[in-house]
Tab-separated table of C-alpha atoms and ligand atoms in Angstrom:
chain	number	residue	atom	x	y	z
A	1	UNK	CA	9.710	-17.189	18.747
A	2	UNK	CA	6.874	-17.967	16.405
A	3	UNK	CA	4.701	-19.147	19.219
A	4	UNK	CA	4.154	-16.012	21.229
A	5	UNK	CA	0.755	-14.363	21.479
A	6	UNK	CA	-2.615	-15.698	20.517
A	7	UNK	CA	-4.483	-16.074	17.284
A	8	UNK	CA	-7.531	-13.808	17.175
A	9	UNK	CA	-10.047	-14.456	14.415
A	10	UNK	CA	-13.473	-13.380	13.181
A	11	UNK	CA	-15.649	-15.733	11.189
A	12	UNK	CA	-16.323	-14.542	7.634
A	13	UNK	CA	-18.232	-17.705	6.713
A	14	UNK	CA	-18.955	-19.339	3.362
A	15	UNK	CA	-18.439	-17.457	0.108
A	16	UNK	CA	-18.688	-17.897	-3.642
A	17	UNK	CA	-16.316	-16.176	-6.032
A	18	UNK	CA	-15.814	-15.968	-9.740
A	19	UNK	CA	-13.092	-18.414	-10.719
A	20	UNK	CA	-9.855	-16.755	-11.807
A	21	UNK	CA	-8.806	-19.818	-13.796
A	22	UNK	CA	-11.784	-20.933	-15.888
A	23	UNK	CA	-13.670	-17.609	-15.495
A	24	UNK	CA	-16.726	-19.411	-14.072
A	25	UNK	CA	-19.306	-17.200	-12.317
A	26	UNK	CA	-19.533	-17.878	-8.562
A	27	UNK	CA	-18.049	-21.324	-9.047
A	28	UNK	CA	-15.189	-21.034	-6.561
A	29	UNK	CA	-16.548	-22.048	-3.152
A	30	UNK	CA	-14.701	-21.490	0.107
A	31	UNK	CA	-15.044	-20.855	3.816
A	32	UNK	CA	-13.207	-17.872	5.309
A	33	UNK	CA	-12.057	-16.186	8.487
A	34	UNK	CA	-10.429	-12.818	9.179
A	35	UNK	CA	-7.271	-13.151	11.246
A	36	UNK	CA	-6.477	-10.058	13.312
A	37	UNK	CA	-3.386	-11.764	14.641
A	38	UNK	CA	-2.073	-15.274	14.209
A	39	UNK	CA	0.838	-17.313	15.491
A	40	UNK	CA	3.047	-18.855	12.825
A	41	UNK	CA	2.435	-22.272	14.402
A	42	UNK	CA	-1.349	-21.949	14.083
A	43	UNK	CA	-1.034	-20.762	10.495
A	44	UNK	CA	1.204	-23.738	9.713
A	45	UNK	CA	-1.513	-26.038	11.083
A	46	UNK	CA	-4.139	-24.256	8.990
A	47	UNK	CA	-2.252	-24.528	5.701
A	48	UNK	CA	-1.754	-28.218	6.468
A	49	UNK	CA	-5.564	-28.396	6.469
A	50	UNK	CA	-5.835	-26.731	3.051
A	51	UNK	CA	-6.092	-23.073	4.089
A	52	UNK	CA	-4.252	-20.095	2.556
A	53	UNK	CA	-4.168	-16.398	3.171
A	54	UNK	CA	-4.683	-13.257	1.139
A	55	UNK	CA	-3.558	-10.445	3.412
A	56	UNK	CA	-5.437	-11.038	6.672
A	57	UNK	CA	-8.207	-13.034	5.026
A	58	UNK	CA	-7.791	-16.802	5.369
A	59	UNK	CA	-9.835	-19.213	3.303
A	60	UNK	CA	-10.287	-22.894	2.721
A	61	UNK	CA	-11.571	-23.843	-0.719
A	62	UNK	CA	-14.176	-26.575	-1.025
A	63	UNK	CA	-12.414	-28.877	-3.469
A	64	UNK	CA	-15.496	-30.965	-4.135
A	65	UNK	CA	-17.838	-28.125	-5.093
A	66	UNK	CA	-15.378	-25.748	-6.809
A	67	UNK	CA	-14.892	-25.800	-10.569
A	68	UNK	CA	-11.072	-25.779	-10.441
A	69	UNK	CA	-10.095	-27.548	-7.196
A	70	UNK	CA	-7.042	-26.102	-5.462
A	71	UNK	CA	-4.808	-28.746	-3.923
A	72	UNK	CA	-2.165	-27.807	-1.369
A	73	UNK	CA	1.247	-28.736	-2.796
A	74	UNK	CA	4.577	-29.015	-1.041
A	75	UNK	CA	8.109	-29.788	-2.131
A	76	UNK	CA	10.739	-31.362	0.100
A	77	UNK	CA	13.455	-28.766	-0.562
A	78	UNK	CA	16.161	-30.900	1.030
A	79	UNK	CA	15.620	-33.522	-1.697
A	80	UNK	CA	14.983	-31.172	-4.621
A	81	UNK	CA	16.175	-32.418	-8.003
A	82	UNK	CA	16.447	-29.937	-10.838
A	83	UNK	CA	15.295	-31.021	-14.266
A	84	UNK	CA	17.349	-30.202	-17.340
A	85	UNK	CA	14.967	-27.414	-18.271
A	86	UNK	CA	15.100	-25.913	-14.797
A	87	UNK	CA	18.905	-25.961	-14.933
A	88	UNK	CA	18.725	-24.060	-18.217
A	89	UNK	CA	16.607	-21.313	-16.638
A	90	UNK	CA	19.085	-20.912	-13.802
A	91	UNK	CA	22.035	-20.947	-16.170
A	92	UNK	CA	20.460	-18.324	-18.396
A	93	UNK	CA	19.817	-16.029	-15.454
A	94	UNK	CA	23.409	-16.389	-14.234
A	95	UNK	CA	24.760	-15.722	-17.729
A	96	UNK	CA	22.820	-12.465	-17.825
A	97	UNK	CA	24.201	-11.324	-14.454
A	98	UNK	CA	27.772	-12.411	-15.117
A	99	UNK	CA	27.718	-11.223	-18.737
A	100	UNK	CA	31.092	-10.923	-20.392
A	101	UNK	CA	32.887	-10.887	-17.074
A	102	UNK	CA	33.024	-14.651	-16.715
A	103	UNK	CA	36.389	-15.852	-15.490
A	104	UNK	CA	38.261	-18.148	-17.864
A	105	UNK	CA	37.695	-21.803	-17.084
A	106	UNK	CA	40.667	-24.176	-17.207
A	107	UNK	CA	41.138	-24.989	-20.878
A	108	UNK	CA	41.263	-28.752	-20.575
A	109	UNK	CA	39.098	-30.909	-18.403
A	110	UNK	CA	39.990	-34.519	-17.617
A	111	UNK	CA	38.230	-36.992	-19.911
A	112	UNK	CA	36.009	-38.293	-17.103
A	113	UNK	CA	35.179	-34.806	-15.781
A	114	UNK	CA	31.565	-34.436	-14.710
A	115	UNK	CA	30.419	-31.166	-13.295
A	116	UNK	CA	27.973	-31.778	-10.456
A	117	UNK	CA	26.692	-28.609	-8.906
A	118	UNK	CA	24.202	-28.255	-6.132
A	119	UNK	CA	21.374	-25.758	-6.403
A	120	UNK	CA	23.178	-23.670	-3.788
A	121	UNK	CA	26.390	-23.601	-5.840
A	122	UNK	CA	24.544	-22.691	-9.032
A	123	UNK	CA	22.469	-19.955	-7.425
A	124	UNK	CA	25.511	-18.358	-5.825
A	125	UNK	CA	27.682	-18.615	-8.942
A	126	UNK	CA	27.546	-14.887	-9.778
A	127	UNK	CA	28.769	-14.083	-6.252
A	128	UNK	CA	31.908	-16.149	-6.867
A	129	UNK	CA	32.920	-13.863	-9.713
A	130	UNK	CA	35.044	-10.862	-8.905
A	131	UNK	CA	33.172	-8.697	-11.384
A	132	UNK	CA	29.773	-9.100	-12.966
A	133	UNK	CA	28.167	-7.195	-15.787
A	134	UNK	CA	25.083	-6.547	-13.659
A	135	UNK	CA	24.853	-6.028	-9.941
A	136	UNK	CA	22.291	-8.431	-8.512
A	137	UNK	CA	21.075	-7.916	-4.956
A	138	UNK	CA	18.530	-10.052	-3.164
A	139	UNK	CA	17.283	-8.767	0.157
A	140	UNK	CA	14.842	-10.367	2.597
A	141	UNK	CA	12.928	-7.944	4.827
A	142	UNK	CA	9.714	-7.941	6.893
A	143	UNK	CA	6.814	-7.081	4.577
A	144	UNK	CA	6.309	-3.337	4.255
A	145	UNK	CA	4.863	-0.806	1.851
A	146	UNK	CA	7.078	1.355	-0.382
A	147	UNK	CA	6.179	3.417	-3.459
A	148	UNK	CA	8.757	1.457	-5.467
A	149	UNK	CA	7.146	-1.888	-4.620
A	150	UNK	CA	3.697	-0.552	-5.456
A	151	UNK	CA	4.901	0.800	-8.817
A	152	UNK	CA	6.292	-2.649	-9.674
A	153	UNK	CA	3.032	-4.308	-8.587
A	154	UNK	CA	0.920	-1.920	-10.676
A	155	UNK	CA	3.076	-2.470	-13.771
A	156	UNK	CA	2.932	-6.245	-13.313
A	157	UNK	CA	-0.835	-6.425	-12.739
A	158	UNK	CA	-1.665	-4.237	-15.717
A	159	UNK	CA	0.804	-5.827	-18.103
A	160	UNK	CA	0.654	-9.502	-17.118
A	161	UNK	CA	-2.813	-9.896	-15.561
A	162	UNK	CA	-4.505	-7.207	-17.696
A	163	UNK	CA	-5.982	-5.434	-14.662
A	164	UNK	CA	-7.415	-2.020	-15.429
A	165	UNK	CA	-5.073	0.712	-14.267
A	166	UNK	CA	-7.829	2.399	-12.239
A	167	UNK	CA	-8.467	-0.884	-10.399
A	168	UNK	CA	-4.906	-1.100	-9.077
A	169	UNK	CA	-4.598	0.872	-5.846
A	170	UNK	CA	-2.086	1.342	-3.059
A	171	UNK	CA	-4.695	0.265	-0.529
A	172	UNK	CA	-5.469	-2.900	-2.508
A	173	UNK	CA	-1.770	-3.746	-2.746
A	174	UNK	CA	-1.385	-3.188	0.999
A	175	UNK	CA	-4.422	-5.284	1.915
A	176	UNK	CA	-3.390	-8.133	-0.349
A	177	UNK	CA	0.421	-8.268	-0.093
A	178	UNK	CA	1.688	-6.134	2.795
A	179	UNK	CA	-0.826	-6.777	5.590
A	180	UNK	CA	-0.430	-10.051	7.406
A	181	UNK	CA	-1.806	-11.460	10.644
A	182	UNK	CA	1.613	-13.043	11.318
A	183	UNK	CA	3.769	-10.997	13.641
A	184	UNK	CA	7.151	-10.229	12.083
A	185	UNK	CA	10.030	-8.035	13.153
A	186	UNK	CA	13.692	-7.758	12.290
A	187	UNK	CA	14.714	-10.150	15.074
A	188	UNK	CA	12.237	-12.853	14.238
A	189	UNK	CA	13.042	-15.740	11.926
A	190	UNK	CA	9.383	-16.439	11.175
A	191	UNK	CA	6.540	-14.363	9.792
A	192	UNK	CA	5.670	-12.558	6.562
A	193	UNK	CA	8.505	-11.237	4.418
A	194	UNK	CA	9.287	-9.532	1.135
A	195	UNK	CA	12.240	-10.750	-0.903
A	196	UNK	CA	13.405	-7.923	-3.147
A	197	UNK	CA	15.329	-8.525	-6.370
A	198	UNK	CA	17.289	-5.539	-7.606
A	199	UNK	CA	19.514	-5.366	-10.673
A	200	UNK	CA	21.855	-2.385	-10.932
A	201	UNK	CA	19.898	-0.709	-8.143
A	202	UNK	CA	16.494	-1.120	-9.814
A	203	UNK	CA	13.740	-3.225	-8.229
A	204	UNK	CA	12.887	-5.832	-10.885
A	205	UNK	CA	10.955	-8.397	-8.835
A	206	UNK	CA	9.330	-8.952	-5.463
A	207	UNK	CA	8.403	-12.166	-3.719
A	208	UNK	CA	5.891	-12.237	-0.878
A	209	UNK	CA	6.598	-15.215	1.383
A	210	UNK	CA	5.677	-16.582	4.788
A	211	UNK	CA	8.373	-18.293	6.814
A	212	UNK	CA	6.722	-20.817	9.119
A	213	UNK	CA	7.925	-23.534	11.527
A	214	UNK	CA	7.887	-26.277	8.867
A	215	UNK	CA	7.951	-24.475	5.548
A	216	UNK	CA	8.398	-21.401	3.456
A	217	UNK	CA	5.124	-20.605	1.761
A	218	UNK	CA	4.999	-18.560	-1.420
A	219	UNK	CA	2.184	-16.010	-1.260
A	220	UNK	CA	2.790	-14.057	-4.471
A	221	UNK	CA	5.464	-13.128	-6.941
A	222	UNK	CA	5.629	-10.151	-9.275
A	223	UNK	CA	8.259	-8.970	-11.746
A	224	UNK	CA	8.943	-6.136	-14.116
A	225	UNK	CA	7.652	-7.325	-17.518
A	226	UNK	CA	10.668	-5.648	-19.175
A	227	UNK	CA	12.717	-8.452	-17.602
A	228	UNK	CA	10.452	-11.340	-18.530
A	229	UNK	CA	13.250	-12.773	-20.714
A	230	UNK	CA	14.980	-13.778	-17.444
A	231	UNK	CA	12.342	-16.374	-16.484
A	232	UNK	CA	11.980	-14.711	-13.103
A	233	UNK	CA	8.910	-16.710	-12.037
A	234	UNK	CA	10.904	-19.933	-12.229
A	235	UNK	CA	14.104	-18.375	-10.939
A	236	UNK	CA	12.331	-17.078	-7.826
A	237	UNK	CA	11.180	-20.620	-7.002
A	238	UNK	CA	14.851	-21.745	-7.025
A	239	UNK	CA	15.723	-18.848	-4.728
A	240	UNK	CA	12.943	-19.795	-2.337
A	241	UNK	CA	13.933	-23.466	-2.391
A	242	UNK	CA	17.479	-22.329	-1.547
A	243	UNK	CA	16.127	-20.251	1.306
A	244	UNK	CA	14.395	-23.332	2.716
A	245	UNK	CA	17.687	-25.246	2.466
A	246	UNK	CA	19.462	-22.467	4.361
A	247	UNK	CA	16.787	-22.262	7.069
A	248	UNK	CA	16.867	-26.042	7.354
A	249	UNK	CA	20.438	-25.849	8.685
A	250	UNK	CA	19.125	-23.821	11.622
A	251	UNK	CA	15.642	-25.322	12.019
A	252	UNK	CA	15.588	-29.022	11.139
A	253	UNK	CA	11.753	-29.162	10.985
A	254	UNK	CA	11.687	-26.486	8.316
A	255	UNK	CA	12.255	-28.367	5.084
A	256	UNK	CA	9.273	-27.793	2.804
A	257	UNK	CA	8.517	-25.271	0.132
A	258	UNK	CA	4.807	-24.560	-0.428
A	259	UNK	CA	4.211	-23.099	-3.874
A	260	UNK	CA	0.591	-22.229	-3.244
A	261	UNK	CA	-2.280	-24.199	-4.689
A	262	UNK	CA	-1.830	-26.734	-7.457
A	263	UNK	CA	-4.632	-26.598	-9.999
A	264	UNK	CA	-4.527	-29.600	-12.276
A	265	UNK	CA	-7.080	-28.215	-14.721
A	266	UNK	CA	-5.203	-24.959	-15.253
A	267	UNK	CA	-2.229	-25.293	-17.625
A	268	UNK	CA	-0.789	-22.012	-16.313
A	269	UNK	CA	-0.559	-23.457	-12.811
A	270	UNK	CA	0.614	-26.862	-13.919
A	271	UNK	CA	4.284	-25.888	-13.739
A	272	UNK	CA	4.054	-26.257	-9.960
A	273	UNK	CA	3.833	-29.997	-10.363
A	274	UNK	CA	7.175	-30.074	-12.181
A	275	UNK	CA	9.278	-29.499	-9.064
A	276	UNK	CA	10.305	-32.830	-7.633
A	277	UNK	CA	9.708	-34.468	-5.167
A	278	UNK	CA	6.290	-32.911	-4.511
A	279	UNK	CA	3.314	-34.126	-2.495
A	280	UNK	CA	-0.322	-33.111	-2.585
A	281	UNK	CA	-2.485	-32.871	0.519
A	282	UNK	CA	-5.391	-35.288	0.584
A	283	UNK	CA	-8.447	-33.037	1.001
A	284	UNK	CA	-10.235	-35.455	3.327
A	285	UNK	CA	-7.607	-37.079	5.560
A	286	UNK	CA	-4.942	-34.330	5.350
A	287	UNK	CA	-2.302	-36.963	4.634
A	288	UNK	CA	0.339	-36.205	2.004
A	289	UNK	CA	0.717	-38.352	-1.098
A	290	UNK	CA	3.228	-38.075	-3.978
A	291	UNK	CA	1.809	-35.910	-6.754
A	292	UNK	CA	2.312	-38.758	-9.236
A	293	UNK	CA	-0.344	-40.774	-7.386
A	294	UNK	CA	-2.833	-37.945	-7.898
A	295	UNK	CA	-2.072	-36.978	-11.475
A	296	UNK	CA	-3.537	-39.944	-13.332
A	297	UNK	CA	-6.695	-39.776	-11.204
A	298	UNK	CA	-6.974	-36.007	-11.699
A	299	UNK	CA	-7.003	-36.545	-15.469
A	300	UNK	CA	-10.298	-38.390	-14.979
A	301	UNK	CA	-12.045	-36.473	-12.205
A	302	UNK	CA	-11.406	-33.134	-10.524
A	303	UNK	CA	-11.995	-34.248	-6.922
A	304	UNK	CA	-9.598	-36.916	-5.720
A	305	UNK	CA	-9.171	-38.406	-2.260
A	306	UNK	CA	-7.409	-41.582	-1.172
A	307	UNK	CA	-9.466	-41.689	1.997
A	308	UNK	CA	-13.111	-41.510	0.929
A	309	UNK	CA	-15.782	-41.539	3.631
A	310	UNK	CA	-19.555	-41.289	3.590
A	311	UNK	CA	-20.479	-37.678	4.455
A	312	UNK	CA	-22.940	-34.839	3.845
A	313	UNK	CA	-20.559	-31.974	4.737
A	314	UNK	CA	-17.524	-30.473	2.942
A	315	UNK	CA	-14.365	-32.589	2.545
A	316	UNK	CA	-11.908	-32.368	5.407
A	317	UNK	CA	-14.454	-30.966	7.849
A	318	UNK	CA	-15.489	-32.548	11.124
A	319	UNK	CA	-19.006	-33.898	11.033
A	320	UNK	CA	-21.118	-31.071	12.532
A	321	UNK	CA	-23.602	-33.637	13.865
A	322	UNK	CA	-20.909	-35.437	15.836
A	323	UNK	CA	-19.750	-32.325	17.734
A	324	UNK	CA	-20.456	-32.612	21.438
A	325	UNK	CA	-21.385	-29.662	23.624
A	326	UNK	CA	-18.497	-30.574	25.921
A	327	UNK	CA	-16.054	-30.059	23.039
A	328	UNK	CA	-17.356	-26.536	22.555
A	329	UNK	CA	-16.673	-25.581	26.170
A	330	UNK	CA	-13.104	-24.818	25.178
A	331	UNK	CA	-13.977	-22.615	22.211
A	332	UNK	CA	-13.537	-19.073	23.502
A	333	UNK	CA	-14.813	-15.727	22.378
A	334	UNK	CA	-13.569	-12.249	23.302
A	335	UNK	CA	-16.275	-10.426	25.254
A	336	UNK	CA	-14.576	-7.065	25.758
A	337	UNK	CA	-12.102	-5.627	28.292
A	338	UNK	CA	-9.708	-8.366	27.204
A	339	UNK	CA	-11.902	-11.015	28.855
A	340	UNK	CA	-12.853	-14.260	27.144
A	341	UNK	CA	-15.746	-16.664	27.704
A	342	UNK	CA	-16.746	-20.062	26.309
A	343	UNK	CA	-18.864	-19.569	23.201
A	344	UNK	CA	-21.614	-21.804	24.578
A	345	UNK	CA	-22.212	-19.277	27.388
A	346	UNK	CA	-22.955	-16.507	24.911
A	347	UNK	CA	-26.697	-15.766	24.807
A	348	UNK	CA	-26.696	-15.430	21.013
A	349	UNK	CA	-25.302	-18.953	20.670
A	350	UNK	CA	-28.444	-20.199	22.424
A	351	UNK	CA	-30.937	-17.915	20.707
A	352	UNK	CA	-29.730	-17.471	17.111
A	353	UNK	CA	-29.707	-20.538	14.872
A	354	UNK	CA	-27.686	-18.832	12.144
A	355	UNK	CA	-25.086	-17.589	14.665
A	356	UNK	CA	-24.739	-21.080	16.088
A	357	UNK	CA	-24.448	-22.606	12.630
A	358	UNK	CA	-21.695	-20.155	11.705
A	359	UNK	CA	-19.753	-21.094	14.856
A	360	UNK	CA	-20.182	-24.814	14.239
A	361	UNK	CA	-19.091	-24.463	10.597
A	362	UNK	CA	-16.009	-22.615	11.760
A	363	UNK	CA	-15.129	-25.275	14.345
A	364	UNK	CA	-15.674	-28.056	11.808
A	365	UNK	CA	-13.536	-26.386	9.150
A	366	UNK	CA	-10.529	-25.511	11.348
A	367	UNK	CA	-10.785	-28.674	13.492
A	368	UNK	CA	-11.078	-28.966	17.270
A	369	UNK	CA	-7.431	-28.529	18.128
A	370	UNK	CA	-7.193	-25.127	16.450
A	371	UNK	CA	-10.697	-24.109	17.546
A	372	UNK	CA	-9.534	-24.608	21.126
A	373	UNK	CA	-6.454	-22.438	20.598
A	374	UNK	CA	-7.742	-19.535	18.523
A	375	UNK	CA	-9.940	-16.848	20.111
A	376	UNK	CA	-13.042	-15.670	18.248
A	377	UNK	CA	-13.581	-11.931	18.311
B	1	LIG	ZN1	-12.751	-22.598	-12.431
């Protein structure tokens, strides 16, 4: 099950990064932790508080202070409606796979014939054919390193993101897209996975996804630029939405697809808002609201909340001044030999102001419930 084990984390603290969207210098502000191990349930709770992961590094952007605020977006996959354009992408992909092998359709359709196909039917159309021009295989496996995956990643980063070839390394790929604090094995339904897309035996795309108790979360997607005519970025989203629908039959709580952060100010990321019905996470109250409610407000100002409160600390945090010592009694730290102790009994907590502040910031950013469950080490 997803719930076994404990989450063990180290506090990385606040950080400033260059913004990948508007290219601002040090304008992306976040608070981070390193997760050595993490239960899927705890990670689900964290992403529902605006966190995301990059390998084993977990971070929560400060939406108020950052130049291009990153809103958590989710789609209810069980109610997904494809737009006309999205249908076209899917149809084009299927036409490529099926090629000239398409079976003859009945010549005449009744006058009132309307073809209504579900996403599932459309996605699986090539499999219905006896022969296809291209052999498409899609395989889900626990995340792992292979030379073939790395070669695809390197080609994608250099060609699409204009990374310098010497900056793309096997160790970087592993840290970013193979390593995960979530425990996954072949028997487990939840954890961190790679979905491989091969055409005629060649790896043409790779999706990095987390399967969690309530959602499938997209971590990254890369494709061979030689196949960009297939619209693989969009196609992969349909595949992942389908995967949610399939998991939903087995796990009724699992019905959402998280596409990663929605950045209103970045046209490249705007496509995420075109999958319907989608909600955005309110950065203060952590309630979900339909994206339509946000959009008009986001045109005017970059930080939007429907639950404003007076505060002098980052949005969504607990008020550090309101934390009671009693509440910290259940925040535990690993002290060696596998033993744990309440953080307030650690000498450094009493003697070092900066250490104490770091702990309090951590507790306020993850919230009390998670702070009581996760072990600091
Ligand atoms: Zn920016």
